[in-house]
Coordinates of C-alpha atoms in Angstrom, one line a residue:
M245 CA 34.5 31.5 27.8
V246 CA 33.6 27.9 28.8
V247 CA 31.3 27.4 31.7
T248 CA 32.6 25.4 34.7
R249 CA 30.0 22.6 35.4
W250 CA 29.9 21.7 39.1
G251 CA 28.7 18.5 40.8
I252 CA 27.9 18.7 44.5
C253 CA 28.6 15.6 46.6
S254 CA 26.6 15.9 49.8
A255 CA 23.4 17.7 50.8
G256 CA 24.6 19.1 54.1
K257 CA 25.2 22.6 55.5
I258 CA 28.5 23.3 53.8
A259 CA 27.0 22.2 50.5
H260 CA 24.1 24.6 50.9
D261 CA 26.4 27.5 51.7
F262 CA 28.7 26.6 48.7
L263 CA 25.7 26.6 46.4
V264 CA 24.5 30.0 47.7
A265 CA 28.0 31.4 47.3
L266 CA 28.2 30.1 43.6
K267 CA 25.1 32.2 42.9
T268 CA 27.1 35.4 43.6
L269 CA 29.3 34.5 40.6
P270 CA 28.4 35.0 36.9
P271 CA 26.1 32.2 35.7
E272 CA 27.9 32.1 32.4
D273 CA 31.1 31.1 34.4
H274 CA 29.7 28.6 36.9
K275 CA 26.8 26.2 36.6
V276 CA 25.7 23.5 39.1
V277 CA 24.5 20.6 37.0
A278 CA 24.0 17.8 39.5
I279 CA 23.9 17.0 43.2
A280 CA 24.3 13.6 45.0
S281 CA 23.4 12.4 48.5
R282 CA 23.1 8.9 49.9
D283 CA 19.5 10.0 50.6
L284 CA 17.9 10.6 47.2
S285 CA 15.0 12.7 48.7
R286 CA 17.5 15.0 50.3
A287 CA 19.3 15.5 47.0
Q288 CA 16.0 16.1 45.3
Q289 CA 15.1 18.7 48.0
Y290 CA 18.4 20.6 47.5
A291 CA 18.0 20.3 43.7
K292 CA 14.6 22.0 44.0
I293 CA 15.8 24.7 46.3
H294 CA 18.8 25.6 44.3
G295 CA 17.6 24.9 40.8
I296 CA 19.9 22.0 40.0
P297 CA 18.9 19.9 37.0
K298 CA 19.9 16.4 38.3
A299 CA 19.7 14.7 41.7
Y300 CA 21.3 11.4 42.4
G301 CA 20.8 9.0 45.3
S302 CA 24.4 7.7 45.2
Y303 CA 27.9 9.3 44.8
A304 CA 28.7 6.6 42.1
E305 CA 26.0 8.0 39.9
L306 CA 27.5 11.5 40.1
A307 CA 31.0 10.1 39.4
E308 CA 29.6 8.6 36.2
D309 CA 28.0 11.8 35.0
G310 CA 30.0 12.9 32.0
G311 CA 28.5 16.4 32.2
V312 CA 30.3 17.3 35.4
D313 CA 33.7 19.1 35.2
V314 CA 34.5 19.3 38.9
V315 CA 33.0 17.9 42.1
H316 CA 32.7 19.7 45.5
I317 CA 32.9 17.2 48.3
G318 CA 31.4 18.1 51.6
V319 CA 30.9 14.8 53.4
V320 CA 32.1 14.2 57.0
N321 CA 35.8 13.9 57.7
P322 CA 36.3 10.1 57.7
Y323 CA 34.7 9.9 54.2
H324 CA 36.9 12.4 52.5
L325 CA 39.4 9.7 51.5
P326 CA 37.0 7.1 50.0
T327 CA 34.7 9.7 48.4
S328 CA 37.5 11.7 46.9
L329 CA 39.1 8.5 45.6
L330 CA 35.7 7.5 44.0
F331 CA 35.7 10.7 41.9
I332 CA 39.4 10.9 41.2
Q333 CA 39.3 7.3 39.9
A334 CA 36.4 8.3 37.7
G335 CA 38.6 11.0 36.2
K336 CA 36.8 13.9 37.9
N337 CA 38.5 17.1 39.1
V338 CA 37.9 17.5 42.9
L339 CA 37.6 20.2 45.5
C340 CA 37.4 18.4 48.8
E341 CA 36.5 20.2 52.1
K342 CA 39.1 20.4 54.8
P343 CA 40.7 18.5 56.4
L344 CA 41.8 16.6 53.2
G345 CA 42.3 13.4 55.2
M346 CA 42.2 12.1 58.7
N347 CA 46.0 12.0 58.7
T348 CA 49.0 12.6 56.5
A349 CA 48.9 9.1 55.0
E350 CA 45.4 9.7 53.7
V351 CA 46.4 13.1 52.2
K352 CA 49.4 11.5 50.5
A353 CA 47.3 8.7 49.1
L354 CA 44.8 11.2 47.6
V355 CA 47.6 13.4 46.1
Q356 CA 49.2 10.3 44.6
A357 CA 45.9 9.1 43.1
A358 CA 45.1 12.6 41.7
R359 CA 48.5 12.7 40.0
Q360 CA 48.1 9.2 38.6
K361 CA 44.7 10.1 37.1
N362 CA 46.0 13.5 36.0
V363 CA 43.1 15.4 37.5
F364 CA 42.9 18.7 39.4
F365 CA 42.7 18.2 43.2
M366 CA 42.5 20.8 46.0
E367 CA 41.7 21.0 49.6
G368 CA 38.9 23.5 50.5
L369 CA 40.8 25.7 52.9
W370 CA 38.8 28.7 51.6
T371 CA 40.6 31.3 53.8
R372 CA 43.5 31.4 51.3
F373 CA 41.4 32.8 48.5
F374 CA 39.8 35.8 50.3
P375 CA 40.9 39.2 48.9
A376 CA 42.1 40.0 52.5
S377 CA 44.4 36.9 52.4
E378 CA 45.7 38.0 49.0
K379 CA 46.5 41.4 50.5
I380 CA 48.4 39.7 53.4
R381 CA 50.5 37.7 51.0
S382 CA 51.2 40.8 48.9
L383 CA 52.3 42.8 52.0
L384 CA 54.5 39.9 53.2
S385 CA 56.2 39.5 49.8
Q386 CA 56.9 43.2 49.6
G387 CA 58.6 43.0 53.0
S388 CA 56.2 45.6 54.5
L389 CA 56.4 44.1 58.0
G390 CA 60.1 43.5 57.9
D391 CA 61.0 40.1 59.4
V392 CA 57.9 38.3 60.8
M393 CA 58.8 37.2 64.3
V394 CA 55.5 36.3 66.0
L395 CA 52.1 35.2 64.7
H396 CA 49.0 34.6 66.8
A397 CA 45.7 33.0 65.8
E398 CA 42.7 31.8 67.8
F399 CA 39.5 30.0 66.9
G400 CA 37.0 29.4 69.7
S401 CA 33.4 28.3 69.1
P402 CA 31.0 26.4 71.4
Q403 CA 30.5 23.1 69.5
L404 CA 30.3 20.4 72.1
S405 CA 26.6 19.8 71.3
I406 CA 27.3 19.0 67.6
P407 CA 27.7 15.3 67.0
R408 CA 30.1 15.6 64.1
C409 CA 32.4 17.7 66.3
V410 CA 32.7 15.4 69.2
E411 CA 32.1 11.8 67.9
K412 CA 35.3 10.1 67.1
E413 CA 33.7 7.9 64.4
L414 CA 32.6 11.1 62.6
G415 CA 36.1 12.5 62.7
G416 CA 35.4 15.0 65.5
G417 CA 37.8 17.1 67.4
G418 CA 38.7 20.8 67.5
L419 CA 42.0 20.5 65.7
L420 CA 40.5 18.9 62.6
D421 CA 37.4 21.1 62.6
I422 CA 38.7 24.6 63.4
G423 CA 42.4 24.2 64.5
C424 CA 43.3 23.5 60.9
Y425 CA 42.5 27.2 60.1
C426 CA 45.0 28.4 62.7
I427 CA 47.7 26.0 61.3
Q428 CA 47.1 26.8 57.7
F429 CA 47.3 30.5 58.6
A430 CA 50.7 30.0 60.1
C431 CA 51.8 27.9 57.1
M432 CA 50.7 30.7 54.7
V433 CA 52.4 33.5 56.6
F434 CA 55.7 31.5 56.9
N435 CA 55.4 30.6 53.2
G436 CA 55.2 26.8 53.5
E437 CA 58.3 26.5 55.8
K438 CA 58.3 23.4 58.0
P439 CA 58.6 24.4 61.7
E440 CA 61.6 23.2 63.6
S441 CA 59.5 22.1 66.5
I442 CA 55.8 21.6 67.4
L443 CA 54.6 21.9 71.0
A444 CA 51.0 21.0 71.7
S445 CA 49.0 20.9 74.9
G446 CA 45.3 20.5 75.5
F447 CA 42.3 18.7 77.0
L448 CA 40.2 15.9 75.6
H449 CA 36.4 15.4 75.5
D450 CA 34.9 12.2 77.1
T451 CA 34.7 10.8 73.6
G452 CA 38.5 11.0 73.2
V453 CA 38.6 13.9 70.7
D454 CA 40.3 17.2 71.6
K455 CA 38.2 20.0 72.8
T456 CA 40.9 22.7 73.6
V457 CA 44.4 22.7 72.2
S458 CA 47.2 25.3 72.1
V459 CA 50.0 24.8 69.6
I460 CA 53.4 26.5 69.4
L461 CA 55.2 26.3 66.1
N462 CA 58.9 27.3 66.4
Y463 CA 60.6 28.3 63.2
S464 CA 64.2 29.0 62.3
G465 CA 65.5 32.4 63.3
N466 CA 63.6 32.5 66.6
R467 CA 60.3 32.9 64.9
Q468 CA 57.1 31.6 66.4
A469 CA 53.4 30.9 65.8
V470 CA 51.1 30.6 68.8
L471 CA 47.8 29.0 68.0
T472 CA 44.7 28.1 70.1
C473 CA 41.5 26.4 69.2
T474 CA 38.6 25.4 71.5
M475 CA 35.1 23.9 71.1
T476 CA 34.2 24.9 74.7
A477 CA 33.8 28.7 74.4
R478 CA 33.6 31.6 72.0
M479 CA 36.8 33.5 71.6
P480 CA 37.5 36.9 69.9
N481 CA 38.8 34.8 67.0
R482 CA 41.5 37.3 66.1
A483 CA 44.9 36.9 64.4
S484 CA 47.9 39.0 64.2
I485 CA 51.2 39.0 62.2
N486 CA 54.0 40.8 64.0
G487 CA 57.2 41.9 62.3
T488 CA 60.2 44.0 62.9
K489 CA 58.7 46.9 60.8
G490 CA 55.0 46.5 61.3
M491 CA 51.9 44.5 62.2
I492 CA 48.8 43.1 60.5
E493 CA 45.7 42.5 62.6
I494 CA 42.6 40.6 61.6
P495 CA 40.1 41.8 64.2
S496 CA 37.7 38.9 64.0
H497 CA 36.7 35.8 62.0
F498 CA 40.3 35.5 60.8
W499 CA 39.5 32.4 58.8
C500 CA 37.0 34.3 56.6
P501 CA 38.4 37.8 56.8
T502 CA 36.7 40.9 55.6
E503 CA 38.9 43.5 57.2
L504 CA 42.6 44.1 58.0
V505 CA 44.3 46.6 60.2
V506 CA 47.8 47.3 58.8
N507 CA 49.9 49.5 61.1
R508 CA 46.6 50.9 62.5
E509 CA 45.2 51.6 59.1
R510 CA 41.9 49.8 58.5
E511 CA 41.0 48.3 55.1
E512 CA 37.7 46.5 54.4
F513 CA 36.9 43.8 51.9
P514 CA 33.1 43.5 51.8
L515 CA 31.4 40.4 50.7
P516 CA 28.4 40.3 48.4
P517 CA 25.1 39.6 50.2
P518 CA 23.8 36.1 50.0
S519 CA 20.5 35.4 48.2
Q520 CA 19.5 32.8 50.9
K521 CA 20.1 32.3 54.5
M522 CA 23.5 30.6 55.2
H523 CA 24.7 28.4 58.0
F524 CA 28.3 29.7 58.5
Q525 CA 29.9 33.0 59.0
N526 CA 30.8 34.9 55.8
S527 CA 30.0 31.9 53.7
T528 CA 29.6 33.9 50.5
G529 CA 33.4 34.0 50.7
L530 CA 33.3 30.4 49.3
R531 CA 32.9 32.1 45.9
Y532 CA 36.6 33.0 45.9
E533 CA 37.9 29.4 46.1
A534 CA 35.3 28.4 43.5
E535 CA 36.5 31.0 41.1
H536 CA 40.1 30.0 41.8
V537 CA 39.3 26.4 41.0
R538 CA 37.7 27.6 37.7
Q539 CA 40.8 29.6 36.8
C540 CA 43.1 26.6 37.6
L541 CA 40.9 24.4 35.3
L542 CA 41.0 27.0 32.5
K543 CA 44.8 27.0 32.7
G544 CA 45.0 23.2 32.7
L545 CA 46.5 23.1 36.2
K546 CA 46.4 20.0 38.3
E547 CA 47.0 21.7 41.6
S548 CA 46.6 25.2 43.0
P549 CA 49.6 27.5 43.1
I550 CA 48.1 29.2 46.2
L551 CA 47.3 26.0 48.1
T552 CA 49.6 23.3 46.7
H553 CA 49.5 19.6 47.5
A554 CA 52.6 20.2 49.6
D555 CA 50.8 22.9 51.5
S556 CA 48.0 20.4 52.4
E557 CA 50.5 17.8 53.4
L558 CA 52.3 20.2 55.7
V559 CA 49.1 21.4 57.4
N560 CA 47.9 17.9 57.9
S561 CA 51.3 16.7 59.2
I562 CA 51.3 19.5 61.8
L563 CA 47.7 18.5 62.8
E564 CA 48.7 14.9 63.1
E565 CA 51.7 15.7 65.4
A566 CA 49.6 18.0 67.5
R567 CA 47.0 15.3 67.9
R568 CA 49.7 12.8 68.8
Q569 CA 51.0 15.0 71.6
V570 CA 47.6 15.6 73.2
G571 CA 46.6 12.0 72.8
V572 CA 44.0 11.9 70.0
F573 CA 44.0 8.8 67.8
Y574 CA 41.5 7.7 65.2
P575 CA 40.9 4.3 63.8
Q576 CA 42.4 5.5 60.5
D577 CA 45.7 6.0 62.2
K578 CA 46.2 2.3 62.6
V579 CA 45.9 1.5 58.9

């Protein structure tokens, strides 16, 4: 079978964790062949740590590398659009970290560009590809819970001291950073259905980004998702799906789940241990989205059937409306 040759765009924390996660997959299936950073010395440092053959001091050099099949983009939020466009226009397949864009217009522009260039393009909402998430979708499709009536998800993490989380010019804000996980969870459970109404309320940081937001999504048939994200405090970070015939609980870290409780029956989905220290919770789980990308490429697909372009547009449209209601606006919204 053909090896999938990865290029890594950025030498930040998420890039490190993605690289460590790739090492848990068969080396005959996945190979990292190049890494790029705007700081060449940093790219060279990462290349040395992770055994990557080539290091570039610009993203353009990586885009021109004919030995790269697919690029993982882990730059800060406002640069997702220009960086993704650079690689798409160079004919590269792209896995871009969430959120795909700063707003829905950016997401649509990226999707249109990917379709025009006929390349694979996917948002890195890694939660969807965990075995526990596959089990949730299977249970829902089988009707095991009956009619899902209420969903709850929360993500709270003290992040006000992290510049990329609070600075508006870096695309900060709780909704874009962690609230997107709550919203994508609701969109997955309700199978990509557009909510009939969106109600958002919250508080802003001095910089003008949101620090605490609760969102209620009301769906047809009196179904509801209640979602909370905050950068001010740690929360239990649980989620639950509640139906007329049963309930699924994710006890903690619902965005990178390793256990489910289905009608009081616990099932575990252990992760392989990482070979190096990682920055984020359960980051070896990035292996699942990487393998999914590989399978899509082997099948010649241009978008994921599990996280479609329409799914990304829906998630980002809900994020945008929630931002509007709490009063968070970015320079990109004026374009």
